[in-house]
């Protein structure tokens, strides 16, 4: 939201895009989402389909300003993103903001296959993607300037909440796995 504000864009639209961008993950097996190791090529192909399902789920809202940034969050400037393989000039600044924010937030989160990164490490990793011309320099600069005003303690609160959710979901799967998976 802060990145959009700094860019003079509609922060509410990008906030909504951020909320809905991964809704298609409801189509992906929990075993794949929470696999504690590298995904196989087949599992990765299944995981990538979440964007198509996000697109289908959100299609009734295609005229909303947040729709395209939500379903383009895995596109990359070099055209090797998915699902549409768009190149930089085919995307809006809003698309690029969501892409940078999504990568940055994913790097801050603990995953079953790796620990959470520090803010500094996550920024460094995103910077490398910018240098490789995969992510937008302008959107990255918006991220950096947004962090100057951001209360970083909220990141830790978010980590704790995600741990509690993961623990709860693991208990549900343990008890009802035959129905959930």
C-alpha angles and dihedrals in degrees: 000000000000091000091055091048091051089050092050091244131133103282093190091059092050091045089056091045088053092051095051104033096099099036089116090068087086084080093059122088116252088232089064097039092052101032108143093215141048113300119246117241089260093049091047090052089052091048092051090056090071088085091057090050090048087053093050094045093048096039093102085065096049092125093057116102091234095055101085097043089050094054096038098056094114096048117111133206092242093059095248096108126097158288096005101020091227121178125225099270091049091063133072126235086251090059090050093048092054090047093053093042091049094051092045094049092045090054091052093053125086110242129196089251100043143017123256116275124233118253089253094051092045091051090049091051092049089047088056090054089051091051089052088054093243097114131036120268090207093052090046091053088051089053092050094048091045091055091059089069097034125108099232092195088077088067089062091048089052091050091053092049091049090051090053091048091048091050091050093047091047090054091050091049091047091053101034102019094132088062099037102046 
